[in-house]
Amino acid sequence: MPEWMSIRDTKHKIDNLSAEEVTSSYLDTIEKSSINAFTNINKKAIEDAKYYDKNQSDLPLAGVPISIKDNISTKGIPTTCSSRMLENYIPPFNAHVIEKLYEAGAIIIGKTNMDEFAMGGSTETCCGGTTFNPWDTSRVPGGSSGGSAAALAAGESPISLGSDTGGSVRSPASYCGVVAMKPTYGTISRYGLISYSNSLEQIGPMATCVEDIAHIMDVIAGYDNRDSTSIKRDINYSDAIINDSEGMKIGVPTELISDGINPKVEKIVWDAIHKMEDLGAIWKEVSLPTTKYALPAYYILAMSDASSNLARFDGTRYGLRVEGNNWHVMASKTRAQGFGDEVKRRILLGTYALSAGYHDKYYVKALKVRTLVKNDFDRAFNDVDVLMGPTMADIAFKVGEKIEDPLSIYMTDINNVPVNLAGVPSMSIPCGFADKMPVGLQIIGNTFDESSILRCAYTFEQNTNHHRKRPDGVN
Ligand code: GLN
């Protein structure tokens, strides 16, 4: 029977059984599953687990299985970005975070499904097919890190890594009833993360409880000179796991609880805010007036970054190559066949926004909006410790419901993208159920203040039961 296990539970089980047995029970669960959360399994996982059975170790994640979003480079394990372009690509090196996980003793069990090149919010634009939401398989798991969140919810992996450019760890965490954090920009090295929008994205930990997020952060965060945006800061995230929010100041941005919100979701989120009040926090409404321009600004910047980042996939160095009688024909055939529709749409729009005649009108204007959004957050954090609101305005939608209308999927990240524009940290934790589907509470912190988010999230979690519910068939 698949089950939800924290790092603590997993280590306990490894002590009682063995790392090999724990790893193979996850691999069995994945093999029998029909939710399609994984793109590839690590064939060396069992061998790696046996190593920890032979060599007792007190490393922080010794023998603990972890799944990895398929845009994070893993040496010797295919890394496809769920794209035909990279279907057969096996990286010759590990991402910084993968080096850190191996140093901590983790076992990489496999790579998780995602929207192609992390562009999307439903894990439907994947060359290997959609991932299904374990709470209701007629619904999407959110995206783009939908494979990671679905794997956690289905008991196919105890912890996971995703990436968040404009909500991609928080959206699936909200839709699948798990926990995820997008850290402050620069906190986790992006070395080896295949870039979609390098100015917005961060790798983010995903788990079934808040404490595990802090543990993973302690392992993967920190300076790396191979990422020019990496920041030197020494933070112990586990120190913030405190069940006490007495006196914490919470701001509730009116713009995040907007007109389009499902009233059932709105009520659940207000109940959560009032719960925090019962637990000693103080809340007040605040305003982030420029966030209404955040979504269009985000898409202009993300697509512009994407048009430049994805130029490297031209059939010359790695990935798919479709032959042609000269380089131009080869490159254009390769790109036409290698990329899916959503990726092509974004490259075209991004190239347009950066073109000489339109650069000032779109790209530069979007950069100005980005600064205004950041100023809004700075002003809000003069008065409060964290901001709180819904991660998503609604519960998970049906598979196929929005795929023909890309704008309607873009809209679902409306509460998430302001955070990426401002570079601030944010987390989604389970806070209730509407129509039997999970609802996520978003907790946003000031730059480098993941600790306030973790403390607030942990207090909420320890004093509620939402995170204890499981989808049918999962223990
Ligand atoms: N849904 C957003 C987009 O498509 C966010 C994706 C992400 O965070 N990777 O760009």
Tab-separated table of C-alpha atoms and ligand atoms in Angstrom:
chain	number	residue	atom	x	y	z
A	1	MET	CA	0.000	0.000	0.000
A	2	PRO	CA	1.543	3.346	-1.007
A	3	GLU	CA	1.954	5.719	1.913
A	4	TRP	CA	2.907	9.297	2.734
A	5	MET	CA	6.181	9.382	4.630
A	6	SER	CA	8.144	12.292	5.991
A	7	ILE	CA	11.947	12.209	6.029
A	8	ARG	CA	11.702	11.205	9.690
A	9	ASP	CA	9.294	8.297	8.906
A	10	THR	CA	11.460	7.190	5.991
A	11	LYS	CA	14.621	7.089	8.106
A	12	HIS	CA	12.778	5.149	10.775
A	13	LYS	CA	11.652	2.623	8.179
A	14	ILE	CA	15.195	2.356	6.784
A	15	ASP	CA	16.447	1.595	10.321
A	16	ASN	CA	13.807	-1.119	10.762
A	17	LEU	CA	13.997	-2.614	7.270
A	18	SER	CA	16.716	-1.379	4.897
A	19	ALA	CA	17.291	1.410	2.398
A	20	GLU	CA	17.031	-1.221	-0.333
A	21	GLU	CA	13.561	-2.352	0.799
A	22	VAL	CA	12.295	1.199	1.178
A	23	THR	CA	13.600	2.190	-2.256
A	24	SER	CA	12.228	-0.903	-3.930
A	25	SER	CA	8.786	-0.383	-2.373
A	26	TYR	CA	8.707	3.109	-3.929
A	27	LEU	CA	9.851	1.717	-7.284
A	28	ASP	CA	7.085	-0.939	-7.098
A	29	THR	CA	4.470	1.708	-6.330
A	30	ILE	CA	5.647	3.792	-9.287
A	31	GLU	CA	5.563	0.792	-11.610
A	32	LYS	CA	1.989	-0.114	-10.662
A	33	SER	CA	0.767	3.476	-10.827
A	34	SER	CA	-1.413	4.894	-13.583
A	35	ILE	CA	-0.980	8.614	-12.777
A	36	ASN	CA	2.111	8.987	-15.016
A	37	ALA	CA	4.119	11.061	-12.531
A	38	PHE	CA	7.531	9.881	-13.773
A	39	THR	CA	9.357	10.260	-17.073
A	40	ASN	CA	12.273	7.999	-16.130
A	41	ILE	CA	13.384	5.775	-13.289
A	42	ASN	CA	16.979	5.748	-12.034
A	43	LYS	CA	18.235	2.272	-12.854
A	44	LYS	CA	20.981	2.652	-10.254
A	45	ALA	CA	18.600	3.504	-7.378
A	46	ILE	CA	18.694	0.035	-5.792
A	47	GLU	CA	22.472	-0.173	-6.103
A	48	ASP	CA	22.755	3.264	-4.438
A	49	ALA	CA	20.407	2.146	-1.641
A	50	LYS	CA	22.454	-1.007	-1.021
A	51	TYR	CA	25.485	1.187	-0.487
A	52	TYR	CA	23.802	2.819	2.515
A	53	ASP	CA	22.784	-0.570	3.890
A	54	LYS	CA	26.429	-1.638	3.827
A	55	ASN	CA	27.866	1.665	4.959
A	56	GLN	CA	25.863	2.881	7.945
A	57	SER	CA	25.892	6.618	7.734
A	58	ASP	CA	24.666	9.556	9.749
A	59	LEU	CA	24.329	11.772	6.682
A	60	PRO	CA	21.138	13.873	6.865
A	61	LEU	CA	19.361	12.023	4.018
A	62	ALA	CA	21.192	8.668	4.126
A	63	GLY	CA	19.162	6.230	2.027
A	64	VAL	CA	16.150	8.566	1.678
A	65	PRO	CA	14.542	8.364	-1.798
A	66	ILE	CA	13.874	11.606	-3.663
A	67	SER	CA	12.327	12.343	-7.058
A	68	ILE	CA	13.577	15.163	-9.273
A	69	LYS	CA	11.765	17.321	-11.807
A	70	ASP	CA	12.960	16.421	-15.272
A	71	ASN	CA	14.541	19.826	-15.997
A	72	ILE	CA	17.264	19.349	-13.346
A	73	SER	CA	20.398	17.735	-14.801
A	74	THR	CA	21.259	14.294	-13.429
A	75	LYS	CA	24.464	12.645	-14.612
A	76	GLY	CA	23.733	9.322	-16.302
A	77	ILE	CA	19.933	9.665	-15.890
A	78	PRO	CA	17.910	11.038	-18.831
A	79	THR	CA	16.826	14.667	-18.393
A	80	THR	CA	14.160	15.396	-20.985
A	81	CYS	CA	12.231	18.519	-19.880
A	82	SER	CA	9.295	16.390	-21.112
A	83	SER	CA	10.232	17.494	-24.629
A	84	ARG	CA	10.912	15.541	-27.823
A	85	MET	CA	13.888	17.872	-28.163
A	86	LEU	CA	15.673	16.186	-25.235
A	87	GLU	CA	14.010	12.760	-25.326
A	88	ASN	CA	17.355	10.966	-25.600
A	89	TYR	CA	19.532	13.428	-23.683
A	90	ILE	CA	21.616	12.054	-20.820
A	91	PRO	CA	23.546	14.834	-19.030
A	92	PRO	CA	27.282	14.305	-18.504
A	93	PHE	CA	27.155	16.291	-15.237
A	94	ASN	CA	25.021	16.847	-12.132
A	95	ALA	CA	23.208	20.051	-11.222
A	96	HIS	CA	24.508	21.734	-8.054
A	97	VAL	CA	21.449	20.581	-6.090
A	98	ILE	CA	22.011	16.985	-7.203
A	99	GLU	CA	25.630	17.111	-5.982
A	100	LYS	CA	24.322	18.403	-2.641
A	101	LEU	CA	21.679	15.657	-2.411
A	102	TYR	CA	24.243	12.945	-3.130
A	103	GLU	CA	26.589	14.447	-0.522
A	104	ALA	CA	23.691	14.242	1.954
A	105	GLY	CA	23.106	10.559	1.123
A	106	ALA	CA	19.826	10.835	-0.837
A	107	ILE	CA	18.779	8.174	-3.370
A	108	ILE	CA	17.473	9.600	-6.639
A	109	ILE	CA	14.617	7.299	-7.629
A	110	GLY	CA	13.579	8.989	-10.850
A	111	LYS	CA	12.637	12.055	-12.826
A	112	THR	CA	9.193	13.593	-12.672
A	113	ASN	CA	6.899	14.711	-15.460
A	114	MET	CA	6.396	18.410	-16.178
A	115	ASP	CA	4.971	20.782	-18.725
A	116	GLU	CA	7.409	20.913	-21.645
A	117	PHE	CA	10.380	23.096	-20.600
A	118	ALA	CA	8.333	24.119	-17.497
A	119	MET	CA	5.955	26.204	-19.626
A	120	GLY	CA	2.463	25.581	-18.348
A	121	GLY	CA	0.275	25.070	-15.346
A	122	SER	CA	-1.300	21.661	-15.830
A	123	THR	CA	1.372	19.069	-16.737
A	124	GLU	CA	-0.500	18.405	-19.960
A	125	THR	CA	2.038	19.775	-22.482
A	126	CYS	CA	4.412	16.810	-22.021
A	127	CYS	CA	5.743	14.614	-24.821
A	128	GLY	CA	5.086	11.531	-22.674
A	129	GLY	CA	1.449	12.414	-21.853
A	130	THR	CA	-0.429	14.102	-19.013
A	131	THR	CA	0.065	13.440	-15.309
A	132	PHE	CA	-3.201	12.845	-13.430
A	133	ASN	CA	-4.165	14.230	-10.017
A	134	PRO	CA	-4.194	11.401	-7.431
A	135	TRP	CA	-7.182	13.003	-5.620
A	136	ASP	CA	-9.304	12.759	-8.768
A	137	THR	CA	-7.695	11.343	-11.873
A	138	SER	CA	-10.065	13.257	-14.161
A	139	ARG	CA	-8.286	16.428	-12.987
A	140	VAL	CA	-4.848	17.935	-13.662
A	141	PRO	CA	-2.197	17.998	-10.903
A	142	GLY	CA	-1.293	21.645	-11.647
A	143	GLY	CA	2.060	22.539	-13.108
A	144	SER	CA	4.581	22.752	-14.309
A	145	SER	CA	6.054	20.538	-11.524
A	146	GLY	CA	2.884	18.391	-11.599
A	147	GLY	CA	4.762	15.083	-11.709
A	148	SER	CA	6.553	15.896	-8.439
A	149	ALA	CA	3.383	16.923	-6.574
A	150	ALA	CA	1.380	13.972	-7.916
A	151	ALA	CA	4.195	11.578	-6.946
A	152	LEU	CA	4.109	12.899	-3.364
A	153	ALA	CA	0.301	12.753	-3.143
A	154	ALA	CA	0.223	9.198	-4.519
A	155	GLY	CA	2.894	7.969	-2.103
A	156	GLU	CA	5.370	7.373	-4.949
A	157	SER	CA	8.126	9.498	-3.422
A	158	PRO	CA	8.570	10.997	0.066
A	159	ILE	CA	10.261	14.224	-1.115
A	160	SER	CA	10.867	15.921	-4.434
A	161	LEU	CA	12.493	18.875	-6.154
A	162	GLY	CA	10.600	21.096	-8.571
A	163	SER	CA	11.261	24.488	-10.115
A	164	ASP	CA	9.178	27.655	-9.880
A	165	THR	CA	9.339	30.356	-12.553
A	166	GLY	CA	5.853	31.699	-11.964
A	167	GLY	CA	4.185	29.307	-9.547
A	168	SER	CA	5.336	25.905	-10.739
A	169	VAL	CA	5.934	24.346	-7.322
A	170	ARG	CA	3.075	26.175	-5.588
A	171	SER	CA	0.343	25.479	-8.157
A	172	PRO	CA	0.770	21.681	-8.089
A	173	ALA	CA	1.295	21.687	-4.311
A	174	SER	CA	-2.044	23.465	-3.935
A	175	TYR	CA	-3.899	21.170	-6.373
A	176	CYS	CA	-2.378	17.970	-4.917
A	177	GLY	CA	-2.538	18.839	-1.193
A	178	VAL	CA	1.210	18.891	-0.508
A	179	VAL	CA	3.777	21.473	0.628
A	180	ALA	CA	6.230	23.415	-1.572
A	181	MET	CA	8.442	26.464	-1.303
A	182	LYS	CA	9.840	28.897	-3.879
A	183	PRO	CA	12.864	30.367	-2.073
A	184	THR	CA	14.269	33.899	-2.498
A	185	TYR	CA	15.905	34.326	-5.922
A	186	GLY	CA	19.607	33.479	-5.596
A	187	THR	CA	19.238	31.168	-2.590
A	188	ILE	CA	19.599	27.868	-4.490
A	189	SER	CA	22.082	27.514	-7.332
A	190	ARG	CA	20.498	27.202	-10.782
A	191	TYR	CA	23.631	25.458	-12.113
A	192	GLY	CA	22.298	22.469	-14.056
A	193	LEU	CA	18.677	23.622	-14.055
A	194	ILE	CA	17.707	23.775	-17.725
A	195	SER	CA	16.672	27.396	-18.118
A	196	TYR	CA	13.213	28.526	-19.120
A	197	SER	CA	13.286	32.044	-17.643
A	198	ASN	CA	16.554	32.445	-15.757
A	199	SER	CA	15.651	35.842	-14.266
A	200	LEU	CA	12.549	34.455	-12.547
A	201	GLU	CA	13.099	30.820	-11.642
A	202	GLN	CA	14.327	28.988	-8.572
A	203	ILE	CA	14.521	25.310	-7.719
A	204	GLY	CA	12.052	24.571	-4.924
A	205	PRO	CA	11.650	21.703	-2.412
A	206	MET	CA	8.364	19.772	-2.294
A	207	ALA	CA	7.236	17.431	0.504
A	208	THR	CA	4.286	16.228	2.562
A	209	CYS	CA	5.121	18.333	5.631
A	210	VAL	CA	6.691	21.701	6.467
A	211	GLU	CA	9.577	20.282	8.482
A	212	ASP	CA	10.845	18.363	5.436
A	213	ILE	CA	10.956	21.558	3.401
A	214	ALA	CA	13.326	23.069	5.985
A	215	HIS	CA	15.482	19.897	5.957
A	216	ILE	CA	15.784	19.907	2.172
A	217	MET	CA	16.592	23.632	2.187
A	218	ASP	CA	19.404	22.967	4.665
A	219	VAL	CA	20.850	20.458	2.201
A	220	ILE	CA	20.469	22.292	-1.130
A	221	ALA	CA	20.642	26.046	-0.373
A	222	GLY	CA	23.938	27.926	-0.359
A	223	TYR	CA	26.487	29.720	-2.473
A	224	ASP	CA	27.753	28.248	-5.745
A	225	ASN	CA	30.214	30.169	-7.914
A	226	ARG	CA	28.887	28.478	-11.064
A	227	ASP	CA	25.659	30.501	-10.798
A	228	SER	CA	26.380	34.223	-11.126
A	229	THR	CA	23.150	35.059	-9.261
A	230	SER	CA	23.980	32.800	-6.298
A	231	ILE	CA	24.092	34.594	-2.965
A	232	LYS	CA	26.362	34.050	0.056
A	233	ARG	CA	24.206	33.669	3.123
A	234	ASP	CA	24.270	31.193	5.943
A	235	ILE	CA	20.777	30.324	7.103
A	236	ASN	CA	19.716	27.323	9.167
A	237	TYR	CA	16.186	26.657	7.949
A	238	SER	CA	15.424	23.901	10.459
A	239	ASP	CA	15.886	26.438	13.265
A	240	ALA	CA	12.671	28.084	12.026
A	241	ILE	CA	10.580	24.963	12.698
A	242	ILE	CA	8.843	26.468	15.736
A	243	ASN	CA	5.246	25.826	16.743
A	244	ASP	CA	4.565	29.390	17.888
A	245	SER	CA	3.332	32.347	15.874
A	246	GLU	CA	2.454	34.549	18.858
A	247	GLY	CA	2.611	38.194	17.789
A	248	MET	CA	3.433	37.471	14.128
A	249	LYS	CA	2.030	40.129	11.826
A	250	ILE	CA	0.156	38.828	8.785
A	251	GLY	CA	-0.860	41.011	5.839
A	252	VAL	CA	-3.767	39.882	3.663
A	253	PRO	CA	-3.396	41.489	0.216
A	254	THR	CA	-6.838	42.421	-1.120
A	255	GLU	CA	-5.586	41.857	-4.674
A	256	LEU	CA	-4.828	38.163	-3.965
A	257	ILE	CA	-8.355	37.451	-2.803
A	258	SER	CA	-9.712	38.784	-6.081
A	259	ASP	CA	-13.065	38.763	-7.871
A	260	GLY	CA	-12.449	35.561	-9.800
A	261	ILE	CA	-11.942	33.385	-6.698
A	262	ASN	CA	-14.090	30.302	-6.047
A	263	PRO	CA	-16.174	31.324	-2.959
A	264	LYS	CA	-15.479	27.938	-1.314
A	265	VAL	CA	-11.727	28.510	-1.685
A	266	GLU	CA	-12.117	32.054	-0.346
A	267	LYS	CA	-13.908	30.811	2.771
A	268	ILE	CA	-11.285	28.128	3.447
A	269	VAL	CA	-8.482	30.704	3.153
A	270	TRP	CA	-10.238	33.149	5.512
A	271	ASP	CA	-10.773	30.280	7.968
A	272	ALA	CA	-7.014	29.661	7.829
A	273	ILE	CA	-6.245	33.331	8.504
A	274	HIS	CA	-8.650	33.311	11.462
A	275	LYS	CA	-7.017	30.118	12.719
A	276	MET	CA	-3.684	31.942	12.738
A	277	GLU	CA	-5.360	34.720	14.709
A	278	ASP	CA	-6.581	32.149	17.276
A	279	LEU	CA	-2.970	30.991	17.501
A	280	GLY	CA	-1.751	34.453	18.476
A	281	ALA	CA	-0.984	36.136	15.135
A	282	ILE	CA	-2.339	39.552	14.210
A	283	TRP	CA	-3.680	40.203	10.705
A	284	LYS	CA	-4.654	43.220	8.671
A	285	GLU	CA	-5.579	43.906	5.070
A	286	VAL	CA	-2.837	45.366	2.894
A	287	SER	CA	-2.681	46.404	-0.743
A	288	LEU	CA	-0.269	45.462	-3.534
A	289	PRO	CA	-1.751	47.842	-6.125
A	290	THR	CA	0.639	47.076	-9.007
A	291	THR	CA	0.100	43.331	-8.879
A	292	LYS	CA	-2.813	43.750	-11.275
A	293	TYR	CA	-0.176	44.330	-13.986
A	294	ALA	CA	1.977	41.421	-12.840
A	295	LEU	CA	0.534	38.699	-15.093
A	296	PRO	CA	1.098	40.459	-18.462
A	297	ALA	CA	4.518	41.714	-17.301
A	298	TYR	CA	5.456	38.195	-16.185
A	299	TYR	CA	4.524	36.615	-19.514
A	300	ILE	CA	6.434	39.227	-21.534
A	301	LEU	CA	9.572	38.728	-19.428
A	302	ALA	CA	9.278	34.926	-19.176
A	303	MET	CA	8.725	34.536	-22.922
A	304	SER	CA	11.577	36.941	-23.734
A	305	ASP	CA	13.952	34.989	-21.492
A	306	ALA	CA	12.662	31.740	-23.034
A	307	SER	CA	13.233	32.880	-26.621
A	308	SER	CA	16.871	33.473	-25.788
A	309	ASN	CA	17.430	30.454	-23.502
A	310	LEU	CA	15.915	27.966	-25.934
A	311	ALA	CA	18.034	29.190	-28.861
A	312	ARG	CA	20.649	26.618	-27.831
A	313	PHE	CA	18.417	23.731	-28.951
A	314	ASP	CA	19.296	23.784	-32.635
A	315	GLY	CA	20.415	20.221	-33.349
A	316	THR	CA	24.102	21.144	-33.362
A	317	ARG	CA	25.416	20.205	-29.942
A	318	TYR	CA	22.908	17.952	-28.179
A	319	GLY	CA	19.322	16.835	-28.201
A	320	LEU	CA	17.264	16.034	-31.274
A	321	ARG	CA	18.760	16.539	-34.739
A	322	VAL	CA	16.660	16.309	-37.876
A	323	GLU	CA	18.979	16.302	-40.900
A	324	GLY	CA	18.694	18.889	-43.687
A	325	ASN	CA	20.867	19.784	-46.672
A	326	ASN	CA	22.373	22.806	-44.900
A	327	TRP	CA	22.632	24.082	-41.294
A	328	HIS	CA	19.606	26.396	-41.543
A	329	VAL	CA	17.320	23.659	-42.849
A	330	MET	CA	18.641	21.228	-40.217
A	331	ALA	CA	18.109	23.736	-37.358
A	332	SER	CA	14.639	24.768	-38.449
A	333	LYS	CA	13.457	21.194	-39.030
A	334	THR	CA	14.915	20.203	-35.639
A	335	ARG	CA	13.119	23.042	-33.836
A	336	ALA	CA	9.863	22.476	-35.734
A	337	GLN	CA	9.777	18.798	-34.760
A	338	GLY	CA	11.467	19.012	-31.356
A	339	PHE	CA	9.308	21.652	-29.672
A	340	GLY	CA	5.596	21.384	-28.869
A	341	ASP	CA	3.024	24.104	-29.660
A	342	GLU	CA	3.224	25.935	-26.309
A	343	VAL	CA	7.017	26.190	-26.452
A	344	LYS	CA	6.892	27.462	-30.054
A	345	ARG	CA	4.229	30.015	-29.131
A	346	ARG	CA	6.418	31.392	-26.352
A	347	ILE	CA	9.590	31.528	-28.453
A	348	LEU	CA	7.701	33.456	-31.140
A	349	LEU	CA	6.084	35.907	-28.715
A	350	GLY	CA	9.318	36.386	-26.776
A	351	THR	CA	11.304	37.045	-29.955
A	352	TYR	CA	8.660	39.592	-30.967
A	353	ALA	CA	8.778	41.365	-27.572
A	354	LEU	CA	12.579	41.647	-27.848
A	355	SER	CA	12.688	42.752	-31.489
A	356	ALA	CA	14.164	46.173	-32.281
A	357	GLY	CA	10.866	47.922	-32.982
A	358	TYR	CA	9.012	46.581	-29.934
A	359	HIS	CA	11.693	46.200	-27.282
A	360	ASP	CA	10.837	49.454	-25.454
A	361	LYS	CA	7.112	49.043	-25.844
A	362	TYR	CA	6.964	45.563	-24.296
A	363	TYR	CA	10.160	44.270	-22.712
A	364	VAL	CA	11.364	47.503	-21.120
A	365	LYS	CA	7.861	48.391	-19.950
A	366	ALA	CA	7.497	44.956	-18.342
A	367	LEU	CA	10.822	45.491	-16.536
A	368	LYS	CA	9.447	48.768	-15.147
A	369	VAL	CA	6.317	46.993	-13.914
A	370	ARG	CA	8.591	44.431	-12.266
A	371	THR	CA	10.273	47.187	-10.240
A	372	LEU	CA	6.886	48.601	-9.190
A	373	VAL	CA	5.720	45.144	-8.056
A	374	LYS	CA	8.901	44.761	-6.010
A	375	ASN	CA	8.268	48.209	-4.457
A	376	ASP	CA	4.742	47.083	-3.467
A	377	PHE	CA	6.177	44.085	-1.603
A	378	ASP	CA	8.867	46.232	0.067
A	379	ARG	CA	6.184	48.636	1.316
A	380	ALA	CA	3.996	45.811	2.614
A	381	PHE	CA	6.895	44.200	4.491
A	382	ASN	CA	7.587	47.458	6.342
A	383	ASP	CA	4.457	46.632	8.328
A	384	VAL	CA	4.015	42.852	8.365
A	385	ASP	CA	6.107	39.672	8.707
A	386	VAL	CA	4.324	37.579	6.079
A	387	LEU	CA	1.540	37.915	3.517
A	388	MET	CA	-1.217	35.336	3.244
A	389	GLY	CA	-3.784	34.427	0.617
A	390	PRO	CA	-4.904	31.619	-1.683
A	391	THR	CA	-2.232	29.944	-3.815
A	392	MET	CA	-4.767	29.221	-6.542
A	393	ALA	CA	-8.146	30.881	-7.016
A	394	ASP	CA	-9.815	27.513	-7.608
A	395	ILE	CA	-9.414	23.763	-7.165
A	396	ALA	CA	-7.711	21.644	-9.872
A	397	PHE	CA	-9.492	21.804	-13.217
A	398	LYS	CA	-10.386	18.869	-15.468
A	399	VAL	CA	-7.854	17.310	-17.824
A	400	GLY	CA	-8.411	18.878	-21.275
A	401	GLU	CA	-10.675	21.634	-19.933
A	402	LYS	CA	-8.330	24.549	-20.644
A	403	ILE	CA	-5.677	23.168	-22.963
A	404	GLU	CA	-7.194	24.711	-26.113
A	405	ASP	CA	-7.224	28.149	-24.468
A	406	PRO	CA	-3.677	28.967	-23.296
A	407	LEU	CA	-4.677	32.329	-21.782
A	408	SER	CA	-7.048	30.581	-19.380
A	409	ILE	CA	-4.144	28.453	-18.095
A	410	TYR	CA	-1.864	31.539	-17.856
A	411	MET	CA	-4.546	33.165	-15.685
A	412	THR	CA	-4.435	30.387	-13.078
A	413	ASP	CA	-1.015	31.626	-11.876
A	414	ILE	CA	-2.303	35.124	-11.176
A	415	ASN	CA	-1.526	34.913	-7.427
A	416	ASN	CA	1.862	33.287	-7.979
A	417	VAL	CA	3.717	35.374	-10.555
A	418	PRO	CA	4.046	38.606	-8.482
A	419	VAL	CA	6.323	36.676	-6.105
A	420	ASN	CA	8.699	35.677	-8.932
A	421	LEU	CA	8.792	39.213	-10.325
A	422	ALA	CA	9.783	40.487	-6.867
A	423	GLY	CA	12.170	37.577	-6.165
A	424	VAL	CA	10.669	37.050	-2.690
A	425	PRO	CA	10.093	33.610	-1.091
A	426	SER	CA	6.706	31.932	-0.907
A	427	MET	CA	5.203	28.653	0.192
A	428	SER	CA	1.982	26.727	-0.374
A	429	ILE	CA	0.589	24.477	2.360
A	430	PRO	CA	-2.668	22.492	2.518
A	431	CYS	CA	-5.441	24.407	4.303
A	432	GLY	CA	-8.655	22.543	3.529
A	433	PHE	CA	-10.809	20.874	0.898
A	434	ALA	CA	-13.441	22.190	-1.527
A	435	ASP	CA	-15.527	19.589	-3.377
A	436	LYS	CA	-13.143	16.935	-1.982
A	437	MET	CA	-10.157	18.610	-3.688
A	438	PRO	CA	-7.237	20.175	-1.770
A	439	VAL	CA	-6.887	23.942	-1.348
A	440	GLY	CA	-3.514	25.636	-0.768
A	441	LEU	CA	-2.698	28.547	1.512
A	442	GLN	CA	0.056	30.798	0.160
A	443	ILE	CA	2.441	32.373	2.683
A	444	ILE	CA	4.793	34.979	1.211
A	445	GLY	CA	7.849	36.342	3.043
A	446	ASN	CA	10.250	39.230	2.689
A	447	THR	CA	13.514	38.726	0.776
A	448	PHE	CA	15.679	36.097	2.584
A	449	ASP	CA	13.032	35.670	5.283
A	450	GLU	CA	12.095	32.044	4.583
A	451	SER	CA	12.276	31.589	8.353
A	452	SER	CA	9.085	33.590	9.042
A	453	ILE	CA	7.246	31.603	6.361
A	454	LEU	CA	8.421	28.280	7.811
A	455	ARG	CA	7.492	29.273	11.349
A	456	CYS	CA	4.035	30.431	10.323
A	457	ALA	CA	3.448	27.359	8.104
A	458	TYR	CA	4.657	24.950	10.789
A	459	THR	CA	2.433	26.515	13.455
A	460	PHE	CA	-0.597	26.271	11.147
A	461	GLU	CA	0.216	22.681	10.207
A	462	GLN	CA	0.780	21.510	13.785
A	463	ASN	CA	-2.556	22.953	14.885
A	464	THR	CA	-4.716	21.669	12.005
A	465	ASN	CA	-5.367	18.319	10.329
A	466	HIS	CA	-5.565	19.168	6.627
A	467	HIS	CA	-2.181	17.669	5.828
A	468	ARG	CA	-3.203	14.341	7.353
A	469	LYS	CA	-5.840	13.569	4.691
A	470	ARG	CA	-4.746	11.286	1.867
A	471	PRO	CA	-6.204	10.431	-1.548
A	472	ASP	CA	-8.098	7.087	-1.680
A	473	GLY	CA	-5.787	4.087	-1.702
A	474	VAL	CA	-2.887	5.918	-0.022
A	475	ASN	CA	-1.995	5.377	3.646
B	1	GLN	N1	2.454	28.686	-15.417
B	1	GLN	C1	3.569	29.584	-15.499
B	1	GLN	C2	4.144	29.574	-16.894
B	1	GLN	O1	3.657	28.854	-17.678
B	1	GLN	C3	4.606	29.181	-14.498
B	1	GLN	C4	5.494	28.090	-14.951
B	1	GLN	C5	6.643	27.832	-14.025
B	1	GLN	O2	6.675	28.306	-12.882
B	1	GLN	N2	7.631	27.116	-14.515
B	1	GLN	O3	5.058	30.266	-17.206
